[in-house]
Amino acid sequence: MSTKPCTYCNAESVYYRHYSGEYLCSRCFTRSVQRKVARTISRYSMIKHGDRVCVAVSGGKDSLSLLHILSKSARRHGNELVAITIDEGITGYRDESLKIAKEFTSMLGVEHAILSYRELFGNTLEEALKVRDEKAISMSACSICGTFRRKAIDSAAKVVGADVIATAHNLDDMLQTFIINISAGDVERIAWMYPEPVEYANGLRKVKPLLEVYEHEIAFYALINDIPFQSEQCPYMNEGMRSSIREFLNALEQRHPGIKYNMLRTILKVSKVLRDNLEFKRYRCVVCSRECSNASGVCSSCMLTMMLGDGGSSSSSNSSSNSNSSNNKVRKDNYIIDE
Amino acid sequence: MSTKPCTYCNAESVYYRHYSGEYLCSRCFTRSVQRKVARTISRYSMIKHGDRVCVAVSGGKDSLSLLHILSKSARRHGNELVAITIDEGITGYRDESLKIAKEFTSMLGVEHAILSYRELFGNTLEEALKVRDEKAISMSACSICGTFRRKAIDSAAKVVGADVIATAHNLDDMLQTFIINISAGDVERIAWMYPEPVEYANGLRKVKPLLEVYEHEIAFYALINDIPFQSEQCPYMNEGMRSSIREFLNALEQRHPGIKYNMLRTILKVSKVLRDNLEFKRYRCVVCSRECSNASGVCSSCMLTMMLGDGGSSSSSNSSSNSNSSNNKVRKDNYIIDE
């Protein structure tokens, strides 16, 4: 509880925003986060009027908050929302989050689709990790899971006939990813961080509406809006580089409120110059026809499936069709979120 | 003392290089650092045959090591070396370093020039800081000192008739500066980090031959080559953001040997794209005629001098001439450092 009343409506404040000096009541805080997301969507033309928007929902605070925010405005913008959850097959952990995701989407009246690694790739994550250990493949659980998840989300979005995939990456995720890309020498990935969506060969766009919102503000949004979220941490959670980058950035923000936001703005400027001036070659995977950046002609997910000795299932996603992609509207809205 | 013999000559090793797995004896370590510096100079065409090279020598390990390395090769490349030291006027601290710098340059037989803030700007740093406190100007000692030092080095280089100014910024400095520039939203400064020197309006170039050498390797180079260096720390040393960035990067390097070097490579790629594709407006300071990026037409140093209430002395550096700049050679060497 803060000591001063809400800067805007004089009600009891529940939040002090260090970087701006604002005291906010529950209602004004909620509105401020929603407005920021709306501005981000407008600024980068993320969602068009009439788009069918597929929200990747893990069951965590970020993705459920994103769904909550978008559900406030979908009707106004002629958007249909559909939530998708990817079941990696992690005993205990995924069960809890699936339950939460099911209940929350049902409460919001949002269509919900679940796709599993087993259906898409022939193996659950746990089975894939067993094979990895047997074959002594030196990849972390997070790398394997991430590679499969990106493809699984693409496939799920096609199955549900979406135009846009919205993921819940927040401001902190963006900064961590930037430093990881700098460490990995990956200039192309820095260029792809620029949030103006490009259309993939399969007609889909990917957007990150939460990219300008601090992680701790999303957590607070979830808390005060009674959004349930998963308490369990993923048992394979990589406590490696991303965690130490997170701690470093949090310490910096504590001493210099607003510095993370400044960093994001610079990173976006840099990635824009890179996006505009570098040439990127895109290839089509010879196994599953998905667009990829691997000059070898096999996408990272199919490559991994082959390494794990299960090459037959990766093209199963191929059979689904993006029935809705031809209905894309080009109308650009100023994105507004209803209260 | 390492447990294995030198990877190259089988002599007793004194250093284990984590990121490469090499064990190095004193001689092979010294050569490896010198070769890296020579490669950096060649790669970015930093020093031309016949250049008069002004080395900014503070009295610390980095600048004295740089002078030591360049003194090995100056004759071969037809370069004249001249060391300059800027006396900010910090009681105790600067006295020790001036003594060390004098003795070391004399031992190497390198010409040595000393210029003071008082001569150039009318005030010592200590006097300037008093004025800052009286006028409640919110600038850190490091910001004030850095602003004056950059101009003082430019002025000193003109006084000694140099073609190139070599400063001892190392790999760690480069990474810290990058993160600071990201925090400060300074895309233009990131572009200027690219080490290929551009000629300033006054005909000078600025180069950083140590930019690809880890800070701790320079310290070890100084140690095993009996290079004396200052033990005192600057009493105004800013333990702020730069220190926490240094700690974070050191912790990262400890867990992922070589990661700092990867980061540098990416930063250089990024800064090259920015340098090639952004437009930079350069102005000439109406007070001292120095080239600057301030659209106001007054350079940051003259601006600061005015703020501190001493506008008369900033143009004193104007009277010196860059007598040697017309003798620039365009011959490009592969830079080699003699043993």
JSON list of C-alpha atoms in Angstrom, two decimals, chain B residues 146-229:
[
{"chain": "B", "resi": 146, "resn": "GLY", "atom": "CA", "xyz": [35.76, 13.04, -19.15]},
{"chain": "B", "resi": 147, "resn": "THR", "atom": "CA", "xyz": [34.35, 16.00, -21.08]},
{"chain": "B", "resi": 148, "resn": "PHE", "atom": "CA", "xyz": [37.48, 18.05, -20.37]},
{"chain": "B", "resi": 149, "resn": "ARG", "atom": "CA", "xyz": [39.85, 15.13, -20.92]},
{"chain": "B", "resi": 150, "resn": "ARG", "atom": "CA", "xyz": [38.62, 14.36, -24.44]},
{"chain": "B", "resi": 151, "resn": "LYS", "atom": "CA", "xyz": [39.21, 17.95, -25.47]},
{"chain": "B", "resi": 152, "resn": "ALA", "atom": "CA", "xyz": [42.51, 18.13, -23.60]},
{"chain": "B", "resi": 153, "resn": "ILE", "atom": "CA", "xyz": [43.81, 15.06, -25.46]},
{"chain": "B", "resi": 154, "resn": "ASP", "atom": "CA", "xyz": [42.75, 16.56, -28.82]},
{"chain": "B", "resi": 155, "resn": "SER", "atom": "CA", "xyz": [44.52, 19.80, -27.91]},
{"chain": "B", "resi": 156, "resn": "ALA", "atom": "CA", "xyz": [47.64, 18.03, -26.69]},
{"chain": "B", "resi": 157, "resn": "ALA", "atom": "CA", "xyz": [47.79, 15.98, -29.91]},
{"chain": "B", "resi": 158, "resn": "LYS", "atom": "CA", "xyz": [47.70, 19.20, -31.90]},
{"chain": "B", "resi": 159, "resn": "VAL", "atom": "CA", "xyz": [50.39, 20.75, -29.71]},
{"chain": "B", "resi": 160, "resn": "VAL", "atom": "CA", "xyz": [52.73, 17.80, -30.32]},
{"chain": "B", "resi": 161, "resn": "GLY", "atom": "CA", "xyz": [51.87, 17.72, -34.04]},
{"chain": "B", "resi": 162, "resn": "ALA", "atom": "CA", "xyz": [50.40, 14.20, -34.10]},
{"chain": "B", "resi": 163, "resn": "ASP", "atom": "CA", "xyz": [48.53, 12.47, -36.92]},
{"chain": "B", "resi": 164, "resn": "VAL", "atom": "CA", "xyz": [46.92, 9.85, -34.71]},
{"chain": "B", "resi": 165, "resn": "ILE", "atom": "CA", "xyz": [45.81, 9.70, -31.09]},
{"chain": "B", "resi": 166, "resn": "ALA", "atom": "CA", "xyz": [46.05, 6.21, -29.60]},
{"chain": "B", "resi": 167, "resn": "THR", "atom": "CA", "xyz": [44.07, 5.61, -26.42]},
{"chain": "B", "resi": 168, "resn": "ALA", "atom": "CA", "xyz": [44.25, 2.48, -24.30]},
{"chain": "B", "resi": 169, "resn": "HIS", "atom": "CA", "xyz": [40.59, 1.43, -24.25]},
{"chain": "B", "resi": 170, "resn": "ASN", "atom": "CA", "xyz": [40.46, -2.33, -23.88]},
{"chain": "B", "resi": 171, "resn": "LEU", "atom": "CA", "xyz": [37.87, -5.00, -24.67]},
{"chain": "B", "resi": 172, "resn": "ASP", "atom": "CA", "xyz": [36.18, -4.65, -21.27]},
{"chain": "B", "resi": 173, "resn": "ASP", "atom": "CA", "xyz": [35.94, -0.86, -21.69]},
{"chain": "B", "resi": 174, "resn": "MET", "atom": "CA", "xyz": [34.32, -1.37, -25.09]},
{"chain": "B", "resi": 175, "resn": "LEU", "atom": "CA", "xyz": [31.63, -3.71, -23.72]},
{"chain": "B", "resi": 176, "resn": "GLN", "atom": "CA", "xyz": [30.89, -1.44, -20.75]},
{"chain": "B", "resi": 177, "resn": "THR", "atom": "CA", "xyz": [30.63, 1.57, -23.04]},
{"chain": "B", "resi": 178, "resn": "PHE", "atom": "CA", "xyz": [28.27, -0.32, -25.34]},
{"chain": "B", "resi": 179, "resn": "ILE", "atom": "CA", "xyz": [25.88, -1.14, -22.50]},
{"chain": "B", "resi": 180, "resn": "ILE", "atom": "CA", "xyz": [26.10, 2.45, -21.21]},
{"chain": "B", "resi": 181, "resn": "ASN", "atom": "CA", "xyz": [25.30, 3.75, -24.71]},
{"chain": "B", "resi": 182, "resn": "ILE", "atom": "CA", "xyz": [22.36, 1.34, -24.93]},
{"chain": "B", "resi": 183, "resn": "SER", "atom": "CA", "xyz": [21.10, 2.62, -21.56]},
{"chain": "B", "resi": 184, "resn": "ALA", "atom": "CA", "xyz": [21.53, 6.22, -22.62]},
{"chain": "B", "resi": 185, "resn": "GLY", "atom": "CA", "xyz": [19.68, 5.74, -25.91]},
{"chain": "B", "resi": 186, "resn": "ASP", "atom": "CA", "xyz": [22.76, 6.81, -27.81]},
{"chain": "B", "resi": 187, "resn": "VAL", "atom": "CA", "xyz": [22.61, 5.11, -31.20]},
{"chain": "B", "resi": 188, "resn": "GLU", "atom": "CA", "xyz": [25.07, 7.60, -32.72]},
{"chain": "B", "resi": 189, "resn": "ARG", "atom": "CA", "xyz": [27.71, 6.77, -30.12]},
{"chain": "B", "resi": 190, "resn": "ILE", "atom": "CA", "xyz": [27.25, 3.06, -30.84]},
{"chain": "B", "resi": 191, "resn": "ALA", "atom": "CA", "xyz": [27.93, 3.82, -34.50]},
{"chain": "B", "resi": 192, "resn": "TRP", "atom": "CA", "xyz": [31.10, 5.72, -33.55]},
{"chain": "B", "resi": 193, "resn": "MET", "atom": "CA", "xyz": [32.36, 2.68, -31.62]},
{"chain": "B", "resi": 194, "resn": "TYR", "atom": "CA", "xyz": [33.33, 1.05, -34.91]},
{"chain": "B", "resi": 195, "resn": "PRO", "atom": "CA", "xyz": [37.12, 1.22, -34.75]},
{"chain": "B", "resi": 196, "resn": "GLU", "atom": "CA", "xyz": [38.00, 2.19, -38.31]},
{"chain": "B", "resi": 197, "resn": "PRO", "atom": "CA", "xyz": [39.25, 5.73, -37.71]},
{"chain": "B", "resi": 198, "resn": "VAL", "atom": "CA", "xyz": [37.70, 8.69, -39.47]},
{"chain": "B", "resi": 199, "resn": "GLU", "atom": "CA", "xyz": [39.64, 11.88, -39.91]},
{"chain": "B", "resi": 200, "resn": "TYR", "atom": "CA", "xyz": [38.43, 14.74, -37.75]},
{"chain": "B", "resi": 201, "resn": "ALA", "atom": "CA", "xyz": [38.19, 18.20, -39.22]},
{"chain": "B", "resi": 202, "resn": "ASN", "atom": "CA", "xyz": [41.48, 19.00, -37.51]},
{"chain": "B", "resi": 203, "resn": "GLY", "atom": "CA", "xyz": [43.14, 16.19, -39.48]},
{"chain": "B", "resi": 204, "resn": "LEU", "atom": "CA", "xyz": [43.53, 13.85, -36.51]},
{"chain": "B", "resi": 205, "resn": "ARG", "atom": "CA", "xyz": [42.40, 10.26, -36.22]},
{"chain": "B", "resi": 206, "resn": "LYS", "atom": "CA", "xyz": [41.60, 8.44, -32.97]},
{"chain": "B", "resi": 207, "resn": "VAL", "atom": "CA", "xyz": [42.41, 4.76, -32.54]},
{"chain": "B", "resi": 208, "resn": "LYS", "atom": "CA", "xyz": [42.08, 2.10, -29.84]},
{"chain": "B", "resi": 209, "resn": "PRO", "atom": "CA", "xyz": [44.73, -0.57, -30.52]},
{"chain": "B", "resi": 210, "resn": "LEU", "atom": "CA", "xyz": [43.88, -2.55, -27.33]},
{"chain": "B", "resi": 211, "resn": "LEU", "atom": "CA", "xyz": [40.21, -2.91, -28.10]},
{"chain": "B", "resi": 212, "resn": "GLU", "atom": "CA", "xyz": [40.42, -6.67, -28.67]},
{"chain": "B", "resi": 213, "resn": "VAL", "atom": "CA", "xyz": [42.45, -7.42, -25.51]},
{"chain": "B", "resi": 214, "resn": "TYR", "atom": "CA", "xyz": [40.81, -8.44, -22.23]},
{"chain": "B", "resi": 215, "resn": "GLU", "atom": "CA", "xyz": [41.51, -6.07, -19.34]},
{"chain": "B", "resi": 216, "resn": "HIS", "atom": "CA", "xyz": [42.95, -8.81, -17.13]},
{"chain": "B", "resi": 217, "resn": "GLU", "atom": "CA", "xyz": [45.36, -9.86, -19.88]},
{"chain": "B", "resi": 218, "resn": "ILE", "atom": "CA", "xyz": [46.70, -6.31, -20.11]},
{"chain": "B", "resi": 219, "resn": "ALA", "atom": "CA", "xyz": [47.21, -6.32, -16.34]},
{"chain": "B", "resi": 220, "resn": "PHE", "atom": "CA", "xyz": [49.13, -9.59, -16.66]},
{"chain": "B", "resi": 221, "resn": "TYR", "atom": "CA", "xyz": [51.12, -8.20, -19.59]},
{"chain": "B", "resi": 222, "resn": "ALA", "atom": "CA", "xyz": [52.14, -5.22, -17.44]},
{"chain": "B", "resi": 223, "resn": "LEU", "atom": "CA", "xyz": [53.06, -7.51, -14.56]},
{"chain": "B", "resi": 224, "resn": "ILE", "atom": "CA", "xyz": [55.33, -9.90, -16.46]},
{"chain": "B", "resi": 225, "resn": "ASN", "atom": "CA", "xyz": [56.94, -7.13, -18.51]},
{"chain": "B", "resi": 226, "resn": "ASP", "atom": "CA", "xyz": [57.88, -5.12, -15.41]},
{"chain": "B", "resi": 227, "resn": "ILE", "atom": "CA", "xyz": [55.75, -2.19, -16.47]},
{"chain": "B", "resi": 228, "resn": "PRO", "atom": "CA", "xyz": [55.29, 0.03, -13.44]},
{"chain": "B", "resi": 229, "resn": "PHE", "atom": "CA", "xyz": [51.80, 1.33, -12.94]}
]
